[in-house]
Protein backbone atom coordinates (compact mmCIF):
# COMPACT_ATOMS: atom_id res chain seq x y z
CA MET A 1 23.92 5.77 9.78
CA PRO A 2 21.95 5.76 6.53
CA ARG A 3 18.15 5.85 6.58
CA LEU A 4 17.31 3.08 4.19
CA ALA A 5 13.96 2.50 2.47
CA ILE A 6 13.25 -0.64 0.42
CA GLY A 7 11.10 -0.43 -2.73
CA PRO A 8 8.57 -3.24 -3.47
CA GLU A 9 10.49 -4.45 -6.56
CA PHE A 10 13.70 -5.13 -4.69
CA PRO A 11 12.57 -8.19 -2.59
CA ARG A 12 11.00 -9.80 -5.68
CA GLU A 13 14.11 -9.35 -7.75
CA LEU A 14 16.36 -10.51 -4.88
CA SER A 15 14.33 -13.73 -4.46
CA ALA A 16 14.77 -14.52 -8.22
CA LEU A 17 18.58 -14.62 -7.99
CA ALA A 18 20.69 -17.70 -7.49
CA GLN A 19 21.28 -18.47 -3.82
CA PRO A 20 24.99 -17.49 -3.71
CA VAL A 21 24.26 -14.15 -5.38
CA ARG A 22 21.30 -13.53 -3.09
CA ARG A 23 23.41 -14.26 -0.03
CA ASP A 24 26.15 -11.85 -1.12
CA ALA A 25 23.58 -9.11 -1.86
CA VAL A 26 21.93 -9.48 1.60
CA VAL A 27 25.37 -9.39 3.38
CA ALA A 28 26.37 -6.26 1.43
CA LEU A 29 23.09 -4.57 2.25
CA ARG A 30 23.45 -5.31 5.96
CA ARG A 31 26.92 -3.82 5.90
CA PHE A 32 25.60 -0.73 4.15
CA LEU A 33 22.80 -0.35 6.70
CA LEU A 34 25.21 -0.65 9.61
CA ASN A 35 27.82 1.60 7.87
CA VAL A 36 30.69 -0.80 8.64
CA ALA A 37 33.93 -1.52 6.88
CA GLY A 38 33.52 -3.21 3.51
CA ALA A 39 30.05 -1.72 2.92
CA PRO A 40 29.19 -0.81 -0.66
CA HIS A 41 29.30 2.94 -1.41
CA PRO A 42 27.00 4.84 -3.79
CA GLU A 43 28.44 5.36 -7.28
CA ARG A 44 27.17 8.20 -9.43
CA VAL A 45 25.71 7.28 -12.85
CA ARG A 46 27.01 9.14 -15.86
CA GLY A 47 24.17 10.59 -17.95
CA ALA A 48 21.48 10.06 -15.27
CA ARG A 49 18.43 12.24 -15.71
CA ASP A 50 18.16 12.63 -11.96
CA PRO A 51 21.47 13.58 -10.20
CA ARG A 52 20.26 11.88 -6.99
CA VAL A 53 20.29 8.46 -8.59
CA ALA A 54 23.25 6.16 -7.87
CA THR A 55 24.09 2.49 -7.77
CA LEU A 56 25.36 0.13 -5.06
CA ARG A 57 27.47 -2.90 -6.01
CA LEU A 58 25.74 -5.61 -3.96
CA ALA A 59 27.00 -8.79 -5.61
CA GLU A 60 29.23 -9.90 -8.43
CA GLY A 61 27.65 -8.51 -11.62
CA HIS A 62 24.61 -7.06 -9.78
CA ARG A 63 23.83 -3.59 -8.58
CA GLY A 64 21.08 -1.89 -6.64
CA VAL A 65 19.68 1.37 -7.94
CA VAL A 66 19.14 3.94 -5.18
CA VAL A 67 17.74 7.45 -4.98
CA ARG A 68 19.64 9.34 -2.34
CA GLN A 69 19.27 12.65 -0.55
CA ARG A 70 21.77 13.35 2.21
CA ASP A 71 21.48 10.28 4.49
CA VAL A 72 18.26 8.97 2.93
CA TYR A 73 18.57 6.09 0.47
CA TRP A 74 15.60 4.66 -1.43
CA LEU A 75 16.57 1.23 -2.84
CA ARG A 76 14.54 0.88 -5.98
CA THR A 77 15.66 -2.29 -7.76
CA LEU A 78 18.40 -4.94 -8.10
CA LEU A 79 19.59 -5.75 -11.60
CA PRO A 80 22.60 -7.03 -13.55
CA ASP A 81 25.14 -4.26 -14.02
CA PRO A 82 24.19 -3.11 -17.59
CA GLU A 83 20.45 -3.15 -16.78
CA ALA A 84 20.98 -1.35 -13.52
CA TRP A 85 22.91 1.48 -15.27
CA SER A 86 20.26 1.71 -17.95
CA TYR A 87 17.48 1.87 -15.32
CA ALA A 88 19.35 4.51 -13.40
CA ARG A 89 19.80 6.71 -16.47
CA ARG A 90 16.24 6.53 -17.77
CA HIS A 91 14.22 7.43 -14.63
CA ARG A 92 13.76 10.61 -12.66
CA TYR A 93 11.98 11.13 -9.34
CA GLY A 94 9.86 13.79 -7.69
CA VAL A 95 7.30 14.64 -5.08
CA ASN A 96 3.63 15.28 -6.00
CA PRO A 97 3.07 18.89 -4.97
CA ALA A 98 -0.63 18.32 -4.13
CA ILE A 99 -0.53 15.23 -1.88
CA GLY A 100 3.13 14.85 -1.20
CA VAL A 101 3.75 11.24 -2.32
CA VAL A 102 6.90 10.16 -4.17
CA GLU A 103 6.69 9.74 -7.98
CA GLU A 104 8.82 7.81 -10.49
CA TRP A 105 8.94 8.93 -14.15
CA ASP A 106 10.21 7.03 -17.15
CA ALA A 107 11.87 10.18 -18.45
CA GLU A 108 13.65 8.53 -21.35
CA ALA A 109 10.44 7.08 -22.80
CA LEU A 110 8.60 10.36 -22.36
CA GLU A 111 11.38 12.14 -24.35
CA ARG A 112 10.80 9.70 -27.21
CA VAL A 113 7.03 10.23 -27.05
CA GLU A 114 7.06 14.01 -27.18
CA PRO A 115 8.01 14.36 -30.89
CA ALA A 116 5.22 11.97 -31.89
CA LEU A 117 2.72 13.98 -29.86
CA ARG A 118 3.97 17.17 -31.55
CA ARG A 119 3.50 15.68 -35.00
CA SER A 120 -0.04 14.53 -34.26
CA ALA A 121 -1.09 17.65 -32.37
CA ARG A 122 -4.12 19.40 -33.72
CA SER A 123 -5.27 22.96 -33.30
CA ALA A 124 -7.85 21.87 -30.65
CA ARG A 125 -5.86 20.32 -27.85
CA LEU A 126 -7.64 18.34 -25.13
CA PHE A 127 -6.71 20.44 -22.11
CA ALA A 128 -6.73 23.87 -23.81
CA PRO A 129 -9.83 25.04 -21.85
CA ILE A 130 -8.07 24.40 -18.53
CA CYS A 131 -5.57 26.95 -17.30
CA ASP A 132 -2.11 26.02 -16.08
CA GLY A 133 -2.97 27.00 -12.47
CA ASP A 134 -5.82 24.49 -12.33
CA LEU A 135 -3.70 21.74 -13.78
CA LEU A 136 -0.88 22.45 -11.37
CA GLY A 137 -3.45 22.50 -8.54
CA LEU A 138 -4.17 18.85 -9.35
CA GLY A 139 -0.54 17.98 -8.65
CA LEU A 140 0.56 17.78 -12.28
CA ASP A 141 4.28 18.17 -12.67
CA LEU A 142 5.49 21.57 -13.86
CA GLU A 143 8.27 20.05 -15.92
CA ALA A 144 5.79 17.69 -17.71
CA LEU A 145 3.11 20.34 -18.26
CA PRO A 146 4.29 21.27 -21.84
CA LEU A 147 4.03 17.59 -22.76
CA PHE A 148 0.50 17.33 -21.32
CA ARG A 149 -0.49 20.40 -23.35
CA LEU A 150 0.26 18.43 -26.56
CA ILE A 151 -2.37 15.82 -25.83
CA THR A 152 -5.31 15.88 -28.20
CA THR A 153 -7.36 12.73 -27.46
CA GLU A 154 -8.26 10.44 -24.61
CA ALA A 155 -6.32 7.73 -26.44
CA ASP A 156 -3.14 9.81 -26.01
CA VAL A 157 -3.64 9.85 -22.26
CA ALA A 158 -4.22 6.05 -22.17
CA ALA A 159 -0.96 5.54 -24.20
CA LEU A 160 0.98 7.54 -21.62
CA GLU A 161 -0.30 5.55 -18.60
CA PRO A 162 2.64 3.10 -18.45
CA LEU A 163 5.13 5.99 -18.51
CA LEU A 164 3.54 8.17 -15.80
CA PRO A 165 3.25 7.91 -12.05
CA PRO A 166 -0.33 6.90 -11.16
CA THR A 167 -0.80 10.24 -9.31
CA GLN A 168 -0.09 12.05 -12.63
CA TYR A 169 -2.15 9.72 -14.83
CA VAL A 170 -5.32 9.59 -12.69
CA PRO A 171 -6.30 13.31 -12.81
CA LEU A 172 -5.40 13.46 -16.51
CA ALA A 173 -7.64 10.47 -17.25
CA VAL A 174 -10.57 12.04 -15.42
CA LEU A 175 -10.24 15.29 -17.30
CA ALA A 176 -9.74 13.48 -20.63
CA ARG A 177 -13.04 11.71 -20.32
CA GLY A 178 -14.87 14.96 -19.57
CA GLY A 179 -14.72 14.93 -15.81
CA SER A 180 -14.60 18.08 -13.75
CA LEU A 181 -11.70 19.49 -11.74
CA SER A 182 -13.41 18.45 -8.52
CA GLU A 183 -13.84 14.89 -9.83
CA ALA A 184 -10.16 14.77 -10.81
CA TRP A 185 -9.16 16.01 -7.37
CA LYS A 186 -11.33 13.38 -5.72
CA GLU A 187 -9.57 10.59 -7.71
CA LEU A 188 -6.17 12.05 -6.86
CA ASN A 189 -7.02 12.42 -3.23
CA ALA A 190 -7.78 8.66 -3.00
CA TRP A 191 -4.01 8.12 -3.31
CA ARG A 192 -3.41 9.57 0.16
CA ALA A 193 -2.33 7.00 2.69
CA THR A 194 -4.00 8.84 5.57
CA GLU A 195 -7.10 10.91 6.04
CA GLN A 196 -5.07 13.80 7.54
CA GLU A 197 -3.80 16.60 5.30
CA PRO A 198 -0.07 16.25 4.79
CA GLY A 199 0.58 19.89 5.79
CA PRO A 200 3.11 22.01 3.93
CA ILE A 201 4.74 19.89 1.20
CA ASP A 202 8.40 20.39 0.44
CA PRO A 203 9.06 19.03 -3.05
CA GLU A 204 12.72 18.62 -2.12
CA ASP A 205 12.05 16.52 1.03
CA LEU A 206 12.48 12.92 -0.23
CA TYR A 207 12.25 11.41 3.32
CA ALA A 208 8.81 12.90 4.01
CA ALA A 209 7.52 11.89 0.60
CA LEU A 210 8.63 8.31 1.15
CA ARG A 211 6.86 8.26 4.51
CA ARG A 212 3.68 9.28 2.73
CA SER A 213 4.09 6.46 0.19
CA PRO A 214 3.55 3.06 1.92
CA ASP A 215 3.15 1.33 -1.40
CA ARG A 216 6.55 2.57 -2.63
CA ALA A 217 8.86 2.37 0.35
CA ALA A 218 9.41 0.57 3.70
CA PHE A 219 12.04 1.99 6.04
CA VAL A 220 14.32 -0.47 7.85
CA SER A 221 16.37 0.57 10.84
CA ASP A 222 18.32 -2.62 11.62
CA LYS A 223 19.16 -6.09 10.46
CA VAL A 224 15.92 -7.65 11.89
CA ALA A 225 13.73 -5.08 10.09
CA LEU A 226 15.69 -5.56 6.88
CA ASP A 227 15.36 -9.33 6.92
CA ARG A 228 11.68 -8.99 7.65
CA VAL A 229 11.04 -6.81 4.57
CA LEU A 230 13.22 -8.99 2.32
CA GLU A 231 11.62 -12.31 3.41
CA ALA A 232 7.96 -11.46 4.05
CA PRO A 233 5.36 -11.61 1.28
CA GLY A 234 4.75 -8.24 -0.36
CA TRP A 235 1.24 -7.90 1.06
CA CYS A 236 2.71 -7.92 4.58
CA THR A 237 4.78 -4.76 3.92
CA PHE A 238 3.54 -2.71 0.97
CA LEU A 239 -0.05 -1.47 1.08
CA TYR A 240 -1.65 0.67 -1.57
CA PRO A 241 -2.66 4.06 -0.14
CA PRO A 242 -6.40 3.23 0.00
CA GLN A 243 -5.58 -0.03 1.80
CA HIS A 244 -3.28 1.75 4.22
CA ARG A 245 -5.88 4.43 4.90
CA LEU A 246 -8.61 1.93 5.75
CA ALA A 247 -6.47 -0.50 7.68
CA ARG A 248 -4.79 2.04 9.91
CA ALA A 249 -7.44 4.63 10.50
CA ALA A 250 -7.49 5.78 14.11
CA ARG A 251 -11.19 4.90 14.41
CA PHE A 252 -14.41 4.72 12.43
CA GLU A 253 -17.50 6.53 13.67
CA HIS A 254 -19.84 4.11 11.87
CA PRO A 255 -19.75 0.72 10.06
CA VAL A 256 -17.68 0.93 6.87
CA LEU A 257 -18.35 -1.20 3.82
CA VAL A 258 -15.38 -1.89 1.52
CA VAL A 259 -16.42 -3.20 -1.88
CA GLY A 260 -14.13 -4.42 -4.69
CA GLY A 261 -13.73 -7.09 -7.28
CA ALA A 262 -11.71 -10.25 -6.85
CA GLY A 263 -8.04 -9.63 -6.27
CA THR A 264 -8.39 -5.93 -5.29
CA GLY A 265 -6.97 -6.52 -1.81
CA LYS A 266 -10.04 -6.54 0.45
CA THR A 267 -8.78 -9.47 2.50
CA VAL A 268 -5.40 -7.79 2.95
CA VAL A 269 -7.22 -4.79 4.34
CA ALA A 270 -9.08 -7.03 6.84
CA LEU A 271 -5.87 -8.69 7.96
CA HIS A 272 -3.97 -5.42 8.45
CA ARG A 273 -6.93 -3.86 10.22
CA ALA A 274 -7.13 -6.80 12.63
CA ALA A 275 -3.37 -6.53 13.27
CA HIS A 276 -3.63 -2.78 13.78
CA LEU A 277 -6.51 -3.09 16.30
CA ALA A 278 -4.68 -5.85 18.17
CA ALA A 279 -1.56 -3.74 18.46
CA ARG A 280 -3.23 -0.52 19.42
CA GLY A 281 -6.68 -1.37 20.72
CA ALA A 282 -7.75 -2.17 24.28
CA GLY A 283 -9.34 -5.58 23.81
CA PRO A 284 -9.49 -8.75 21.75
CA VAL A 285 -10.21 -8.73 18.01
CA LEU A 286 -12.49 -11.19 16.30
CA LEU A 287 -12.05 -11.77 12.57
CA VAL A 288 -15.04 -13.66 11.10
CA THR A 289 -15.44 -15.26 7.69
CA PHE A 290 -17.92 -17.70 6.20
CA SER A 291 -15.92 -20.92 5.72
CA GLN A 292 -13.59 -22.85 7.96
CA SER A 293 -11.01 -23.28 5.17
CA LEU A 294 -10.78 -19.51 4.70
CA ALA A 295 -10.59 -19.00 8.46
CA ASP A 296 -7.60 -21.37 8.56
CA GLU A 297 -6.00 -19.52 5.65
CA LEU A 298 -6.48 -16.12 7.33
CA SER A 299 -5.15 -17.40 10.63
CA ALA A 300 -1.96 -18.61 8.85
CA LYS A 301 -1.54 -15.23 7.19
CA LEU A 302 -1.94 -13.43 10.50
CA ASP A 303 0.87 -15.62 11.84
CA LEU A 304 3.06 -14.12 9.09
CA LEU A 305 1.82 -10.59 9.56
CA ILE A 306 2.01 -10.29 13.39
CA GLU A 307 5.44 -11.10 14.80
CA ASP A 308 4.63 -10.34 18.45
CA GLU A 309 3.04 -13.50 19.96
CA VAL A 310 1.21 -11.53 22.63
CA VAL A 311 -0.40 -9.30 19.98
CA ARG A 312 -1.16 -12.27 17.75
CA LYS A 313 -3.09 -14.01 20.57
CA ARG A 314 -5.44 -11.02 20.72
CA VAL A 315 -6.80 -11.88 17.25
CA GLU A 316 -9.17 -14.76 16.97
CA VAL A 317 -10.28 -16.09 13.59
CA ASP A 318 -13.47 -18.14 13.15
CA ASN A 319 -16.29 -18.74 10.73
CA ALA A 320 -19.79 -17.49 11.36
CA GLU A 321 -21.43 -20.86 11.97
CA ARG A 322 -18.91 -22.05 14.57
CA LEU A 323 -18.96 -18.67 16.23
CA ALA A 324 -22.78 -18.68 16.55
CA VAL A 325 -22.79 -22.18 18.02
CA ARG A 326 -20.03 -21.34 20.48
CA ILE A 327 -21.74 -18.13 21.69
CA VAL A 328 -25.12 -19.87 22.20
CA ALA A 329 -23.49 -22.84 23.88
CA GLY A 330 -21.65 -20.49 26.21
CA ALA A 331 -24.83 -18.65 27.12
CA GLU A 332 -27.00 -21.77 27.60
CA GLY A 333 -24.35 -24.14 28.97
CA ARG A 334 -24.89 -26.75 26.30
CA ARG A 335 -24.46 -27.15 22.58
CA PRO A 336 -27.65 -26.04 20.79
CA PRO A 337 -29.40 -28.50 18.46
CA LEU A 338 -29.07 -27.30 14.89
CA VAL A 339 -31.60 -29.65 13.29
CA GLY A 340 -34.43 -31.83 14.54
CA PRO A 341 -36.46 -31.48 17.74
CA GLY A 342 -35.48 -28.44 19.79
CA ALA A 343 -33.92 -26.52 16.94
CA ARG A 344 -34.86 -22.82 17.00
CA SER A 345 -35.11 -20.24 14.24
CA TRP A 346 -33.21 -16.92 14.45
CA PRO A 347 -34.89 -14.75 17.14
CA SER A 348 -36.71 -11.67 15.93
CA SER A 349 -35.24 -8.63 17.71
CA PRO A 350 -34.70 -4.98 16.82
CA ARG A 351 -31.41 -4.75 14.96
CA THR A 352 -28.99 -2.08 13.98
CA ARG A 353 -27.76 -1.64 10.42
CA SER A 354 -24.75 -3.83 11.26
CA GLY A 355 -27.08 -6.74 12.09
CA CYS A 356 -26.82 -6.77 15.91
CA CYS A 357 -29.52 -6.40 18.49
CA ARG A 358 -29.63 -2.85 19.85
CA SER A 359 -30.03 -4.12 23.39
CA ARG A 360 -26.64 -5.86 23.41
CA GLN A 361 -23.63 -4.08 24.85
CA VAL A 362 -21.18 -5.17 22.18
CA ILE A 363 -19.31 -3.18 19.57
CA CYS A 364 -19.79 -5.24 16.45
CA SER A 365 -19.00 -4.34 12.90
CA THR A 366 -16.15 -1.86 12.65
CA MET A 367 -15.86 -2.68 8.99
CA TRP A 368 -17.38 -5.09 6.44
CA ILE A 369 -15.41 -6.41 3.52
CA ARG A 370 -17.67 -7.73 0.74
CA GLY A 371 -16.62 -9.51 -2.44
CA ALA A 372 -18.39 -11.35 -5.19
CA SER A 373 -17.30 -14.81 -4.07
CA ARG A 374 -16.74 -14.49 -0.34
CA THR A 375 -17.38 -12.10 2.51
CA VAL A 376 -14.87 -11.23 5.24
CA THR A 377 -16.16 -9.42 8.32
CA TRP A 378 -14.28 -8.36 11.37
CA LEU A 379 -15.87 -7.58 14.65
CA TRP A 380 -14.15 -5.79 17.49
CA THR A 381 -15.91 -6.99 20.64
CA ARG A 382 -15.28 -4.82 23.64
CA HIS A 383 -17.56 -6.71 26.02
CA ARG A 384 -17.44 -10.35 25.06
CA THR A 385 -19.00 -11.54 28.37
CA SER A 386 -22.14 -9.48 27.75
CA ALA A 387 -22.31 -10.97 24.28
CA ARG A 388 -22.26 -14.46 25.70
CA ARG A 389 -24.96 -13.59 28.28
CA SER A 390 -27.22 -12.09 25.58
CA GLY A 391 -26.83 -14.99 23.16
CA GLY A 392 -24.44 -13.23 20.77
CA CYS A 393 -25.34 -11.57 17.53
């Protein structure tokens, strides 16, 4: 049986096809996964820069491009036949030797760029003061090192960005703007999907590299898992390494603040963290935001993200005002007046940095997600009954 990993581009390209073509491609892919009669077989690509690249005929006039190593198949994209062959010929693939993630190179474009870099090269090249060993220690590719040595300006590095894997571009960009080797390593290290060191890295082990690359591959073991990846929104399946690291950390020893601009994926981190805690934690999970409309939106997204109904029921979504009223009402046995006679101001009590009274036996903020336009906070409450008795937080 093949071990099949789906790349993030494939579901998007599949959804853009006409329905009959899409149906045929899904049926062919299911047959390939189950290794049954009539399943498509990998076809080698003449002139490919990476001998592991092949194509699968998935529908009339359309092929999937796969990177294969023994029984491992990484399905990169789905394109019309001529475009699929062109894509397969122009790219090569590798494993970052420093952090072990998979990398995709536009090798054909880099071959065209190299003569231009040679013509514009000056006597003082940008990375001349840095020895090869230090550059290789940052995970830079040995095969691409001669090309990097031709770079003379920061603008050259910026021009190469679309052609390089991000784990190659990031350390180069730091060094190009005058950063130190330790700063470049810190930026590269942010592309790890877990806090743990990957251990010995085998640059020939495609399977292990794909497992370390949640933004680039999702393994499917059966028809149900395949359909899930193909039909779910991309944010449900493919997390960038920093998102994956935050959402699926085993635990945090202190409150964690995640800051980013609009559209950087903070809410996705909150949703995946809530799902992770519900699936692996010991108690209920409370996801709090500051408007009811956003609470409804997050609840609907959790319905998509969490398939197990039992796990889904462990996550409660609410907004801060309703939660406060409900906690106080539960403690006092009546709904508190919010305005007018009898209304009370917020009690003054010693508080922790996360905003909760120290005397309360409740684990509150595991992580805070803050944005410019809205704030999403999740609270993991281990002792909800004590929170109700104490009036909440």
